Coordinates of C-alpha atoms in Angstrom, one line a residue:
M1 CA 95.5 -100.0 -117.4
T2 CA 95.5 -100.3 -121.1
Q3 CA 98.4 -101.6 -122.4
I4 CA 98.7 -105.2 -123.0
Y5 CA 101.0 -107.9 -122.4
N6 CA 101.8 -111.2 -124.2
F7 CA 103.0 -113.8 -122.2
R8 CA 101.6 -116.4 -124.3
N9 CA 103.6 -116.4 -127.6
T10 CA 107.1 -116.6 -126.7
Y11 CA 108.1 -118.8 -130.0
K12 CA 109.0 -115.9 -132.0
E13 CA 109.9 -112.2 -131.3
K14 CA 107.4 -109.7 -133.5
N15 CA 109.1 -107.1 -134.9
N16 CA 107.1 -104.2 -136.5
S17 CA 110.0 -102.3 -138.0
I18 CA 111.8 -104.8 -139.6
R19 CA 111.2 -108.3 -141.1
Y20 CA 113.0 -111.1 -142.6
A21 CA 112.9 -113.5 -145.4
V22 CA 114.4 -116.0 -147.6
A23 CA 113.7 -115.7 -151.4
V24 CA 113.6 -118.4 -154.5
F25 CA 113.9 -117.5 -158.1
R26 CA 112.9 -120.0 -160.8
T27 CA 113.0 -120.6 -164.6
S28 CA 112.0 -123.7 -166.6
T29 CA 112.2 -122.5 -170.2
E30 CA 113.6 -120.4 -172.6
D31 CA 110.7 -118.6 -173.4
Q32 CA 110.0 -117.3 -169.5
F33 CA 112.7 -114.5 -170.6
I34 CA 110.5 -113.1 -173.2
R35 CA 107.6 -113.3 -170.9
G36 CA 109.5 -111.2 -168.5
N37 CA 110.0 -114.3 -165.9
S38 CA 113.6 -114.4 -166.3
I39 CA 115.8 -114.7 -163.0
T40 CA 116.6 -110.7 -163.3
E41 CA 113.1 -109.7 -163.4
Q42 CA 111.9 -112.1 -160.6
N43 CA 114.9 -110.6 -158.3
S44 CA 113.5 -107.0 -159.2
R45 CA 109.9 -107.6 -158.2
I46 CA 110.8 -109.4 -155.1
D47 CA 113.6 -107.0 -154.1
K48 CA 110.8 -104.1 -154.8
W49 CA 107.9 -106.1 -152.3
A50 CA 110.9 -106.5 -150.0
L51 CA 111.9 -102.8 -149.8
K52 CA 108.2 -101.7 -149.8
N53 CA 107.4 -104.0 -147.0
N54 CA 110.2 -103.5 -145.0
V55 CA 111.7 -106.6 -145.4
I56 CA 115.2 -107.8 -145.4
I57 CA 115.9 -111.1 -147.5
I58 CA 119.0 -112.9 -145.6
D59 CA 119.2 -115.9 -148.0
R60 CA 118.2 -116.7 -151.5
E61 CA 118.6 -119.2 -154.2
D62 CA 118.7 -119.0 -158.4
I63 CA 117.1 -122.4 -159.8
D64 CA 117.0 -123.1 -163.2
H65 CA 114.5 -126.0 -163.7
S66 CA 111.2 -127.1 -163.6
A67 CA 109.6 -127.1 -160.4
Y68 CA 107.2 -130.2 -161.5
R69 CA 110.1 -132.6 -161.9
G70 CA 112.9 -132.6 -159.4
L71 CA 112.1 -129.4 -157.3
D72 CA 111.8 -131.4 -154.1
E73 CA 115.2 -133.3 -154.5
D74 CA 117.0 -130.0 -155.2
P75 CA 119.4 -129.5 -152.6
R76 CA 119.3 -125.5 -152.7
M77 CA 115.8 -125.9 -152.2
L78 CA 116.0 -127.8 -149.3
H79 CA 118.5 -125.6 -148.0
L80 CA 116.2 -122.7 -148.2
L81 CA 113.1 -124.5 -146.5
E82 CA 115.6 -125.6 -143.7
K83 CA 116.7 -122.4 -143.5
A84 CA 113.2 -120.5 -143.1
K85 CA 112.1 -123.2 -140.4
S86 CA 115.2 -123.3 -138.6
D87 CA 115.6 -119.4 -138.1
P88 CA 113.5 -117.6 -135.7
R89 CA 114.0 -114.4 -137.6
V90 CA 112.4 -115.5 -140.8
S91 CA 108.4 -114.9 -141.3
F92 CA 108.3 -114.9 -144.9
F93 CA 109.1 -117.3 -148.2
L94 CA 109.3 -114.9 -151.1
V95 CA 108.6 -116.4 -154.6
D96 CA 107.6 -114.3 -157.7
E97 CA 104.4 -116.7 -158.2
K98 CA 103.5 -119.4 -155.8
S99 CA 103.7 -121.6 -158.7
R100 CA 107.9 -121.2 -158.8
F101 CA 107.4 -122.5 -154.9
A102 CA 106.1 -125.8 -155.9
R103 CA 103.9 -127.0 -159.1
R104 CA 103.0 -130.2 -157.6
K105 CA 99.9 -129.7 -155.3
V106 CA 100.7 -132.5 -152.8
L107 CA 104.6 -130.8 -152.5
R108 CA 103.4 -127.5 -152.5
V109 CA 100.8 -128.1 -149.4
M110 CA 102.8 -130.0 -147.3
W111 CA 105.7 -127.2 -147.9
A112 CA 103.5 -124.5 -147.2
H113 CA 102.0 -126.3 -143.8
E114 CA 105.6 -127.1 -142.5
L115 CA 106.7 -123.5 -142.9
R116 CA 103.0 -122.5 -141.2
Q117 CA 104.1 -124.6 -138.1
H118 CA 107.3 -122.1 -137.8
G119 CA 105.8 -119.1 -138.4
V120 CA 106.5 -118.6 -142.2
E121 CA 104.3 -117.4 -144.5
V122 CA 104.8 -118.1 -148.3
I123 CA 104.3 -114.9 -150.2
G124 CA 104.1 -114.6 -154.0
V125 CA 104.6 -111.0 -154.8
S126 CA 103.3 -110.6 -158.3
E127 CA 99.8 -112.2 -157.2
P128 CA 97.3 -110.7 -155.2
H129 CA 97.3 -111.3 -151.5
Y130 CA 94.5 -113.1 -149.8
D131 CA 93.7 -114.2 -146.1
R132 CA 94.1 -118.3 -146.2
N133 CA 91.4 -118.6 -143.1
S134 CA 88.9 -116.9 -144.8
I135 CA 86.2 -119.0 -146.8
M136 CA 87.4 -117.1 -150.6
G137 CA 91.0 -117.5 -149.6
V138 CA 90.9 -121.5 -149.0
W139 CA 89.1 -121.4 -152.6
W140 CA 91.3 -119.3 -154.4
E141 CA 94.7 -121.3 -152.8
G142 CA 93.3 -124.2 -153.7
M143 CA 92.6 -123.4 -157.3
S144 CA 95.5 -122.0 -157.6
E145 CA 97.6 -125.0 -156.6
T146 CA 95.8 -127.0 -158.9
K147 CA 95.9 -124.7 -161.7
D148 CA 99.7 -124.4 -161.4
E149 CA 100.0 -128.4 -161.3
A150 CA 97.7 -128.8 -164.1
R151 CA 99.7 -126.2 -166.3
S152 CA 102.8 -127.8 -165.6
M153 CA 101.7 -131.3 -166.5
E154 CA 100.6 -130.2 -169.8
T155 CA 104.1 -128.3 -170.3
A156 CA 105.8 -132.0 -169.3
Y157 CA 103.4 -133.8 -171.6
W158 CA 104.3 -131.7 -174.6
T159 CA 108.3 -131.5 -173.7
M160 CA 108.1 -135.2 -173.6
R161 CA 106.0 -135.2 -177.0
G162 CA 108.8 -132.9 -178.7
M163 CA 111.5 -135.1 -177.3
L164 CA 109.8 -138.5 -178.7
R165 CA 109.8 -137.0 -182.0
N166 CA 113.4 -135.5 -181.9
F167 CA 114.7 -139.2 -181.2
Q168 CA 112.7 -140.9 -183.7
E169 CA 113.7 -138.6 -186.4
R170 CA 116.8 -139.8 -188.2
D171 CA 120.0 -137.6 -189.2
P172 CA 119.9 -137.6 -193.2
E173 CA 123.7 -137.8 -193.2
T174 CA 124.3 -140.4 -191.0
G175 CA 121.2 -142.3 -190.5
H176 CA 121.3 -142.3 -186.7
C177 CA 118.9 -141.0 -184.4
Y178 CA 119.0 -137.6 -182.6
R179 CA 119.5 -137.3 -178.9
N180 CA 118.2 -134.7 -176.1
G181 CA 120.8 -134.2 -174.2
G182 CA 122.6 -135.8 -171.4
P183 CA 125.8 -137.9 -171.0
P184 CA 126.3 -140.5 -173.7
A185 CA 126.9 -144.2 -172.7
Y186 CA 130.7 -145.2 -172.0
G187 CA 132.0 -145.8 -175.2
Y188 CA 130.4 -142.5 -176.9
K189 CA 130.6 -139.2 -177.4
N190 CA 127.8 -136.3 -177.8
V191 CA 128.4 -134.4 -181.2
H192 CA 126.8 -131.4 -182.3
V193 CA 126.0 -130.9 -186.0
T194 CA 124.3 -128.3 -188.0
R195 CA 121.6 -129.5 -190.1
G196 CA 120.0 -126.3 -192.3
K197 CA 118.4 -123.0 -190.9
D198 CA 115.2 -122.1 -189.1
P199 CA 112.4 -119.9 -190.4
R200 CA 114.5 -117.2 -188.5
G201 CA 117.7 -117.8 -190.2
K202 CA 119.5 -119.3 -187.3
D203 CA 121.1 -122.8 -187.5
I204 CA 119.7 -126.0 -186.5
V205 CA 121.7 -127.7 -184.0
K206 CA 121.3 -131.3 -183.1
L207 CA 122.9 -133.9 -181.5
I208 CA 124.0 -137.3 -181.9
W209 CA 126.2 -139.9 -180.3
D210 CA 129.8 -141.0 -182.2
I211 CA 132.2 -143.5 -181.2
N212 CA 134.8 -142.2 -178.5
D213 CA 137.9 -143.8 -180.3
E214 CA 139.7 -143.7 -176.6
H215 CA 136.7 -145.6 -174.6
A216 CA 135.6 -147.8 -177.3
P217 CA 138.8 -150.2 -176.8
I218 CA 138.2 -150.4 -173.3
V219 CA 134.7 -151.1 -174.0
R220 CA 135.4 -154.1 -176.3
Y221 CA 137.8 -155.6 -174.3
V222 CA 135.8 -155.7 -170.7
V223 CA 132.9 -156.8 -172.6
L224 CA 134.1 -159.3 -175.0
T225 CA 137.2 -160.4 -173.8
C226 CA 137.0 -160.1 -169.9
W227 CA 133.4 -161.0 -169.4
L228 CA 132.4 -163.3 -172.3
E229 CA 135.7 -165.0 -173.2
K230 CA 137.2 -165.4 -169.8
N231 CA 134.2 -165.7 -168.0
M232 CA 135.9 -162.9 -165.6
T233 CA 133.2 -161.9 -162.7
F234 CA 133.0 -157.8 -162.2
K235 CA 135.0 -157.6 -159.2
A236 CA 137.7 -159.7 -161.2
I237 CA 137.6 -157.1 -163.9
R238 CA 137.6 -154.3 -161.9
N239 CA 140.9 -155.6 -160.3
H240 CA 142.6 -156.2 -163.5
L241 CA 141.7 -152.6 -164.8
Q242 CA 143.2 -151.3 -161.6
S243 CA 146.2 -153.9 -161.7
N244 CA 149.6 -153.8 -163.3
E245 CA 148.6 -157.0 -165.8
P246 CA 148.9 -156.2 -169.5
K247 CA 145.6 -155.2 -171.1
W248 CA 144.4 -155.7 -174.6
D249 CA 147.3 -153.1 -176.1
G250 CA 150.1 -154.3 -174.0
R251 CA 149.9 -151.6 -171.5
R252 CA 150.6 -152.3 -167.8
E253 CA 149.7 -149.3 -166.0
P254 CA 146.0 -149.0 -164.7
V255 CA 143.2 -148.3 -167.0
L256 CA 141.1 -145.1 -165.6
N257 CA 137.1 -144.6 -166.5
A258 CA 135.6 -141.5 -168.4
K259 CA 136.4 -139.3 -165.1
N260 CA 140.3 -140.7 -164.7
K261 CA 139.2 -142.5 -161.6
P262 CA 139.4 -146.1 -160.8
W263 CA 136.7 -148.4 -161.9
S264 CA 133.7 -149.5 -159.5
L265 CA 131.8 -152.7 -159.8
T266 CA 128.9 -150.7 -160.4
S267 CA 130.4 -149.0 -163.5
I268 CA 131.2 -152.5 -164.7
R269 CA 128.0 -154.3 -164.4
E270 CA 126.5 -151.1 -166.1
M271 CA 128.5 -151.5 -169.2
C272 CA 128.2 -155.0 -169.4
V273 CA 124.3 -154.8 -168.9
K274 CA 124.5 -152.2 -171.6
A275 CA 126.0 -154.4 -173.8
M276 CA 123.4 -157.0 -173.1
E277 CA 120.6 -154.1 -174.0
G278 CA 122.1 -153.6 -177.2
Y279 CA 123.5 -150.4 -176.4
Y280 CA 127.0 -151.0 -178.0
N281 CA 125.4 -152.9 -181.2
G282 CA 123.4 -149.7 -181.9
V283 CA 120.1 -149.9 -180.2
G284 CA 118.7 -146.8 -178.6
Y285 CA 116.4 -146.4 -175.8
F286 CA 113.8 -143.7 -174.8
N287 CA 111.1 -143.5 -172.4
R288 CA 112.6 -146.1 -169.7
T289 CA 112.4 -144.2 -166.8
S290 CA 110.5 -141.4 -164.7
K291 CA 110.8 -139.0 -161.8
D292 CA 107.0 -140.0 -161.2
L293 CA 108.0 -143.4 -159.7
V294 CA 110.7 -141.9 -157.0
G295 CA 109.0 -143.3 -153.8
T296 CA 107.4 -146.1 -155.8
G297 CA 110.3 -148.6 -155.1
Q298 CA 110.7 -148.7 -158.7
K299 CA 113.0 -146.9 -161.1
W300 CA 112.1 -148.4 -164.8
K301 CA 109.1 -148.4 -166.2
D302 CA 107.4 -151.4 -168.0
T303 CA 108.9 -152.9 -171.1
E304 CA 105.4 -151.9 -173.0
E305 CA 106.2 -148.2 -172.8
W306 CA 109.7 -148.3 -174.1
L307 CA 110.8 -147.0 -177.4
R308 CA 113.6 -149.3 -179.0
L309 CA 115.0 -148.1 -182.2
E310 CA 117.9 -150.1 -184.0
N311 CA 121.0 -148.4 -185.8
A312 CA 120.1 -145.2 -183.5
H313 CA 124.0 -144.9 -183.0
P314 CA 127.2 -146.4 -184.6
K315 CA 128.1 -149.8 -183.3
I316 CA 131.0 -151.0 -181.1
I317 CA 130.2 -154.4 -181.1
T318 CA 129.0 -156.3 -184.2
D319 CA 126.1 -158.4 -185.0
E320 CA 127.8 -161.4 -184.6
E321 CA 129.3 -160.5 -181.4
F322 CA 126.0 -159.2 -180.1
V323 CA 124.0 -162.6 -181.1
K324 CA 127.0 -164.9 -179.3
L325 CA 127.0 -162.4 -176.1
V326 CA 123.4 -163.2 -175.4
K327 CA 123.6 -166.9 -176.0
V328 CA 126.3 -167.1 -173.8
K329 CA 125.4 -164.7 -171.0
G330 CA 121.7 -164.0 -171.7
L331 CA 120.2 -167.1 -169.2
K332 CA 122.7 -166.3 -166.4
M333 CA 121.7 -162.3 -166.5
E334 CA 118.2 -163.2 -166.4
Q335 CA 118.6 -166.1 -163.2
R336 CA 120.4 -162.7 -161.3
K337 CA 117.3 -161.0 -161.8
K338 CA 115.3 -163.6 -159.5
S339 CA 114.3 -162.3 -156.3
G340 CA 117.0 -164.0 -153.9
F341 CA 119.3 -165.2 -156.0
I342 CA 122.6 -165.7 -154.8
P343 CA 125.5 -165.7 -157.2
P344 CA 127.6 -168.9 -157.1
R345 CA 131.2 -168.2 -155.6
A346 CA 133.9 -167.4 -157.7
E347 CA 136.6 -167.4 -155.4
N348 CA 138.5 -169.2 -152.6
S349 CA 136.3 -169.3 -149.6
R350 CA 137.0 -171.4 -146.4
Y351 CA 133.2 -172.3 -147.1
L352 CA 133.1 -173.5 -150.4
F353 CA 129.7 -175.0 -150.3
T354 CA 127.4 -172.8 -148.9
G355 CA 125.2 -170.6 -151.1
K356 CA 123.6 -172.0 -154.3
N357 CA 125.0 -173.6 -157.7
L358 CA 124.7 -172.5 -161.0
I359 CA 121.1 -174.1 -161.5
G360 CA 119.9 -172.3 -157.9
E361 CA 120.1 -175.4 -155.9
N362 CA 121.7 -175.2 -152.3
M363 CA 125.2 -176.6 -152.9
F364 CA 125.0 -178.2 -149.4
T365 CA 121.9 -179.2 -147.7
C366 CA 121.2 -181.0 -143.9
L367 CA 120.8 -184.5 -143.9
R368 CA 117.7 -184.3 -141.3
C369 CA 115.7 -181.5 -142.5
G370 CA 117.3 -180.2 -145.7
G371 CA 118.2 -177.0 -144.8
P372 CA 120.7 -175.0 -146.4
M373 CA 124.2 -175.4 -144.4
K374 CA 126.2 -172.5 -143.3
G375 CA 129.9 -172.1 -142.3
S376 CA 130.1 -171.9 -138.5
P377 CA 133.8 -171.5 -136.7
S378 CA 134.1 -172.8 -133.4
G379 CA 137.2 -173.3 -131.2
G380 CA 139.7 -173.0 -134.1
Y381 CA 137.7 -175.4 -135.8
L382 CA 135.8 -174.8 -139.0
Y383 CA 132.2 -176.5 -139.3
Y384 CA 129.5 -176.7 -141.4
I385 CA 126.1 -176.2 -139.4
C386 CA 122.4 -176.4 -140.7
S387 CA 121.2 -173.0 -140.4
N388 CA 117.7 -174.3 -139.7
R389 CA 118.2 -176.0 -136.8
D390 CA 121.7 -175.3 -135.5
N391 CA 121.8 -177.4 -132.5
Q392 CA 119.9 -180.6 -133.8
A393 CA 121.5 -180.9 -137.2
V394 CA 124.3 -183.2 -138.5
I395 CA 127.6 -181.2 -137.9
I396 CA 130.8 -181.8 -140.2
M397 CA 133.9 -180.7 -138.7
L398 CA 136.5 -179.8 -141.6
T399 CA 139.9 -180.7 -140.6

């Protein structure tokens, strides 16, 4: 009897005639089109490899951004990874080069390991194939992972330098800073301007911020009238904008945000914070956040790394108004940043004396232990009761 029966491996059925794969195609910079790395050309090479090796691609994604920044958060990439691990037919995860899979070494190793656990191999169709279970294969894979990550970090470094240089450059006609893209702060709009020709005779197109005449009055009304003069809370401002009460221009219909949707507390707060930071007084910032901080519990870089430029764009709030705003609201905003801060009550409550007062002290304390008092309804009555010693503290009944 010469036939060998395999009663051990039941996880994935082997098919010697047709195998299945998923594929991802990625470009990150325009020069890849010149070097022959466009999405179309990557598709062609992967399809050619699949045809030669009798592989059917059952799912594919085109991703047009850098693999070094944000690829692990791209839902298209996560979809393909999940597809490869969950579909028992899939044997290969195809990319043009393995640097297209992931350039960060830790991510590339982790994803490849997870795929191998599900019987899926990552194949770079334009690269030499090597046996990763051999000594040379381990060396080759390690060098390839390190090389790709280092190359991507170098690209990110020079890209950031170019963006920084562009932001520091002043427009000769307006005197304002050039922008690197992305949505502007509420109250402004992106404007593309042509500033001369490059050596090839093409227009040099730059991006600057200009005032949005429709949104700028809303910024002034929210920040200066509602928040500064009337001392309204963020919640009260939001409710006011969504109400039929008269607004700054006499209108009574609700005021919607830039997406024609009702305002949220977060967007109202963000507008006021930007006003405190000087955005609406013409101050521009660069290099304040980083995707490299993802997972650290920190979003913002240290202030020493920020670049702050005056007169980066037109002013919606004047210098005098900005000075007054910082003087009145600055201390309160600083207090809100402190750990454990509880904002004082600004609305009617059955327990008005719980929480902290304006200087951060407990509003109502226990006569025995000094602990903060809390509300405690019982038997149809409302009580203040010590939060530290519920059964032993002094209890005051509200009538």
